[in-house]
XYZ file of N, CA and C in Angstrom:
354
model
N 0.844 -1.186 0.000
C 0.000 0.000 0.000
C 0.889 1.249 0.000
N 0.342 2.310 -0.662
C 1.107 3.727 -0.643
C 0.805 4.350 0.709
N 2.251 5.011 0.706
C 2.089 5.718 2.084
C 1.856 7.327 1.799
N 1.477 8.267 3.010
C 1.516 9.507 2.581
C 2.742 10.112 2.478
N 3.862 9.452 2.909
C 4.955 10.131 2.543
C 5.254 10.064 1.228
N 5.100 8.884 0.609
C 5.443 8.499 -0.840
C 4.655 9.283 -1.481
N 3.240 10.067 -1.502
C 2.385 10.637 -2.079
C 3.483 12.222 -1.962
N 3.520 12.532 -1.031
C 4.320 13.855 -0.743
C 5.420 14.158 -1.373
N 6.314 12.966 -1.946
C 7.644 13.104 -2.377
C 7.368 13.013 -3.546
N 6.330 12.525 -3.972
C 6.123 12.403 -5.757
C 5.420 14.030 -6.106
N 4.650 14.191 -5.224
C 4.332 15.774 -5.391
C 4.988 16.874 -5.856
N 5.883 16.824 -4.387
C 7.237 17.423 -4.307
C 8.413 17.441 -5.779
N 8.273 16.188 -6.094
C 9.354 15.862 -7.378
C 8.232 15.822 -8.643
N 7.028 16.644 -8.666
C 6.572 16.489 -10.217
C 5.857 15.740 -10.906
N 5.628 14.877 -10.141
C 5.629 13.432 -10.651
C 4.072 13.020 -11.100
N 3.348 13.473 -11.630
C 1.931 13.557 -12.239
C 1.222 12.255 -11.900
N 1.838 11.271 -12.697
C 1.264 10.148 -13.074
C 1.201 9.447 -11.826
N 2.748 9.086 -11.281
C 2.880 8.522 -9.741
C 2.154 8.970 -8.826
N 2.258 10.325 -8.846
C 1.593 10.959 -7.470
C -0.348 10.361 -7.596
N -0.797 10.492 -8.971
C -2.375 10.204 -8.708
C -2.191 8.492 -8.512
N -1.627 7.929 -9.222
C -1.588 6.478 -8.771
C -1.160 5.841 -7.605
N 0.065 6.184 -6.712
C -0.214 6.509 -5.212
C -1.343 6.796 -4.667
N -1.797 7.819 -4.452
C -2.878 8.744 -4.286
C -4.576 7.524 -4.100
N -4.618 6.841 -5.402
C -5.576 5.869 -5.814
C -5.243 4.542 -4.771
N -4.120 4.370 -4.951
C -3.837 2.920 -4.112
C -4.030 3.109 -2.190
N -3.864 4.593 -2.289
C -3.764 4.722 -0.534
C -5.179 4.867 -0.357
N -5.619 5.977 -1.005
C -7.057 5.773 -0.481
C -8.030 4.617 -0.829
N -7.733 3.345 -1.708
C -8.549 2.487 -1.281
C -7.941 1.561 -0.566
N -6.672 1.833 0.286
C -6.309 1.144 1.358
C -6.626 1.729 2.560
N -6.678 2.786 2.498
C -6.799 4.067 3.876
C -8.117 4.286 4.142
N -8.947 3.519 4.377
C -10.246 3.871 4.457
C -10.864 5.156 5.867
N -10.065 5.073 6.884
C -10.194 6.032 7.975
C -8.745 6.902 7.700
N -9.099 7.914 6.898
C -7.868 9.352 7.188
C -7.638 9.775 8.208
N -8.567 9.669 9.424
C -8.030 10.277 10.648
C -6.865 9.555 11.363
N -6.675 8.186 11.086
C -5.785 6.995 11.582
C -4.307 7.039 10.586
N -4.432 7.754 9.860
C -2.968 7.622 8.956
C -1.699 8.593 9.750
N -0.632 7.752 10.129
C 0.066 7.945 10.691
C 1.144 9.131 10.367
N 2.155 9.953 11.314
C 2.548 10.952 10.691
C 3.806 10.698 10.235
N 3.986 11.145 9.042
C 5.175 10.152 8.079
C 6.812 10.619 9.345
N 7.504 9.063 9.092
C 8.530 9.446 10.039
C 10.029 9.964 8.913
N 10.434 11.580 8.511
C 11.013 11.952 7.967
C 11.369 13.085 8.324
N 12.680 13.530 8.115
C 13.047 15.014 9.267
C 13.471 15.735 7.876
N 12.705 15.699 6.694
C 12.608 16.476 5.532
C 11.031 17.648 5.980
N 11.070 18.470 5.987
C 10.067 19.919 6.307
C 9.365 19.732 5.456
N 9.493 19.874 4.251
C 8.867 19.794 3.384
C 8.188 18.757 2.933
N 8.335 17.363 3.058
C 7.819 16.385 2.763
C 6.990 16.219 3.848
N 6.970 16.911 5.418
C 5.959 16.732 6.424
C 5.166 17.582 6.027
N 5.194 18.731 5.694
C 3.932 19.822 5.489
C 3.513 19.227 4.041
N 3.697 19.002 3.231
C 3.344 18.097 1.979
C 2.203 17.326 2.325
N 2.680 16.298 3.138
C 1.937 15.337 3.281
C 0.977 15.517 4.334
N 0.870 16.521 5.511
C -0.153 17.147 6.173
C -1.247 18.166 5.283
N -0.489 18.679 4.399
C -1.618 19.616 3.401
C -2.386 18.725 2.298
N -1.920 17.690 2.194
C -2.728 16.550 0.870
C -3.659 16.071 2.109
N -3.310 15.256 3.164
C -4.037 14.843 4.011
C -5.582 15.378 4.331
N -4.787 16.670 4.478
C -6.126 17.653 4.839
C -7.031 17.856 3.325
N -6.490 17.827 2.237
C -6.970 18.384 1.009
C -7.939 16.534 1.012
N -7.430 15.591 0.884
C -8.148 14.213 0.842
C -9.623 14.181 1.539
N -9.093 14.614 2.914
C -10.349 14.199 3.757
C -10.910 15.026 3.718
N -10.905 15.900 2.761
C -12.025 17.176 3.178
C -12.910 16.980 1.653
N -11.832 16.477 1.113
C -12.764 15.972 -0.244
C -14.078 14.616 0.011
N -12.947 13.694 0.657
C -13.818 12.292 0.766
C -15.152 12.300 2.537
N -14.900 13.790 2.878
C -15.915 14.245 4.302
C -15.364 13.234 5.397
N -14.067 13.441 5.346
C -13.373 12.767 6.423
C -12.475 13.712 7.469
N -12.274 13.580 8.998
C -11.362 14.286 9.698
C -9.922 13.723 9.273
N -9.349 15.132 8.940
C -7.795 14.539 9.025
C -7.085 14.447 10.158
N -5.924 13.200 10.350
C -5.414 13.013 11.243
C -4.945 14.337 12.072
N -5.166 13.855 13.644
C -4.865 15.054 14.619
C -3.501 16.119 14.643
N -2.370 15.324 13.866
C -1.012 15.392 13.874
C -1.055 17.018 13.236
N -2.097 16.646 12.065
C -1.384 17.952 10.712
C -1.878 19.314 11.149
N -2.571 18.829 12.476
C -2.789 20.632 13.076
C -1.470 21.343 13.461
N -0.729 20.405 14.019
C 0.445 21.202 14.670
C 1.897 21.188 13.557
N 1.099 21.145 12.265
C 2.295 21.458 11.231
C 2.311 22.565 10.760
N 3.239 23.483 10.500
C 3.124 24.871 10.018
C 3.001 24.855 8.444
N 3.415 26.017 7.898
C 3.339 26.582 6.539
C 5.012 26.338 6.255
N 5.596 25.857 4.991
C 6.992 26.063 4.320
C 7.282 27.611 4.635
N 8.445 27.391 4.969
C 9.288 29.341 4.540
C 9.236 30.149 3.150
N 9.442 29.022 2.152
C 9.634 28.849 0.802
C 7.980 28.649 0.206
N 7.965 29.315 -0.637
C 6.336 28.933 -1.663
C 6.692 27.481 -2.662
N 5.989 26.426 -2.512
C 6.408 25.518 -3.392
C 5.179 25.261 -4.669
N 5.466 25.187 -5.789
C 4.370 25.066 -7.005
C 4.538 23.795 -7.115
N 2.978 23.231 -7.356
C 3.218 21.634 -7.177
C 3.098 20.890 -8.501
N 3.225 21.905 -9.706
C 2.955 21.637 -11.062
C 4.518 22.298 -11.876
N 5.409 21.605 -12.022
C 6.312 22.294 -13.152
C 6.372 23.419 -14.027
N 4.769 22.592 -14.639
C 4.905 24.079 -15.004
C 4.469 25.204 -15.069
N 4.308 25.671 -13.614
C 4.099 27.122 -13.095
C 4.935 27.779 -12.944
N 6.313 27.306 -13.195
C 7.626 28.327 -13.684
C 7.636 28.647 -14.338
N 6.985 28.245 -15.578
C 7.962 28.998 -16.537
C 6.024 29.533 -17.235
N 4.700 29.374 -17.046
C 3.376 29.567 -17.637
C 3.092 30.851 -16.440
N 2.876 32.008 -16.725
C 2.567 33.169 -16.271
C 0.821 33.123 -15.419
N 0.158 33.065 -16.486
C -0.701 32.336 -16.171
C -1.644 31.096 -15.172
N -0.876 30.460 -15.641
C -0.846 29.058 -14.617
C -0.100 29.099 -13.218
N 0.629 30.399 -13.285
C 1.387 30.252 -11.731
C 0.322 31.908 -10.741
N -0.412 32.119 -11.443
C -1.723 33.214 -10.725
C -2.534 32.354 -10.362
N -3.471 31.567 -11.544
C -3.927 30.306 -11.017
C -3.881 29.478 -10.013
N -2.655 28.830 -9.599
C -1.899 28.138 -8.431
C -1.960 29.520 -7.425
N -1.910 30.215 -7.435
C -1.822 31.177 -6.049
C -3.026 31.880 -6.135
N -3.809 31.832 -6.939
C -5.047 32.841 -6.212
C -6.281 31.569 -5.964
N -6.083 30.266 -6.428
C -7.104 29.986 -6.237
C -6.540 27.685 -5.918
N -5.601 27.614 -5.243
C -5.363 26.902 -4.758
C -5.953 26.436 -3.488
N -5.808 25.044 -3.252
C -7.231 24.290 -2.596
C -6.207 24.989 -1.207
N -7.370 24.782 0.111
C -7.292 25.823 1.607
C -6.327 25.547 2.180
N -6.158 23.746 2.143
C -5.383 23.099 2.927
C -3.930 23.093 2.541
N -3.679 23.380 0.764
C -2.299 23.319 0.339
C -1.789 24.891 0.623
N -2.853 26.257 -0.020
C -2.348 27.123 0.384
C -1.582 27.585 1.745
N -2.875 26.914 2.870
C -2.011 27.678 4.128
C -0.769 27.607 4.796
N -0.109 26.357 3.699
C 0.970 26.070 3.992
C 2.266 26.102 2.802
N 1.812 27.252 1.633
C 2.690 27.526 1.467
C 2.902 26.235 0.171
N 1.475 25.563 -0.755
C 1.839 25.046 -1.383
C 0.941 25.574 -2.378
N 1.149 25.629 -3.198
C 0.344 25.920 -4.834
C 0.336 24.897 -6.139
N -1.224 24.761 -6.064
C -1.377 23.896 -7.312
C -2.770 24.152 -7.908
N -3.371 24.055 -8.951
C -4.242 24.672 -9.353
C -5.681 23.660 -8.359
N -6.843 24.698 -8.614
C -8.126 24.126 -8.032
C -8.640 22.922 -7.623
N -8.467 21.980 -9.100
C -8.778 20.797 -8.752
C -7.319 19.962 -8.766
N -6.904 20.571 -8.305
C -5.719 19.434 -8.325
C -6.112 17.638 -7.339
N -5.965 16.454 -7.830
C -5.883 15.242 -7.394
C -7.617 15.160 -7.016
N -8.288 16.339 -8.051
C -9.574 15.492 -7.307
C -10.135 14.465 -8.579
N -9.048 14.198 -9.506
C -9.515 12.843 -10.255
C -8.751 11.942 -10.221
N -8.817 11.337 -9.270
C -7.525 9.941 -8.526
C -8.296 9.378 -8.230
């Protein structure tokens, strides 16, 4: 089964295809989101990653997310979770004015519906 860290690091690295197919395999293994454990990694970014998808999942599927991702902050750094919002003008306003609640408040950007077809 996929873990949420593995979902976070494929995010993190771009990874389109992996990240929704992860994504697919955890949640029909993960049936209670509030019980998913908090990934053990002393990477910042891959913890707030995977606390902001968490929260973005269960708020999609009307689930509480685990208790952990309250006490995770926001990145220092703005991270775009789509490639290519570097270099598309466009597409990187998109990702910041209207990115889902749980990725923004922490400092992650990806457009609206991002992963809600997994």
């Amino acid at each position: 089964m996929a873990t949420i860290k593995q979902i976070a690091e494929a995010a993190l690295a771009g990874e389109g295809l992996l990240l929704r197919s992860l994504t697919q395999d955890f949640l029909r293994g993960q049936t209670d989101l509030s019980s998913c454990p908090k990934p053990e990694t002393e990477d910042a970014r891959v913890l707030t990653t995977a606390a902001a998808l968490l929260e973005l999942l269960a708020t999609r599927v009307r689930q509480a997310p685990p208790a952990w991702t309250k006490d995770v902050g926001a990145l220092s750094e703005p991270i775009y979770l789509l490639k290519a919002a570097a270099t598309m003008k466009r597409l990187r306003a998109l990702c910041e004015d209207e990115a889902p609640e749980p990725l923004r408040q922490r400092g992650l950007y990806a457009p609206p519906n991002y992963l809600e077809f997994v």
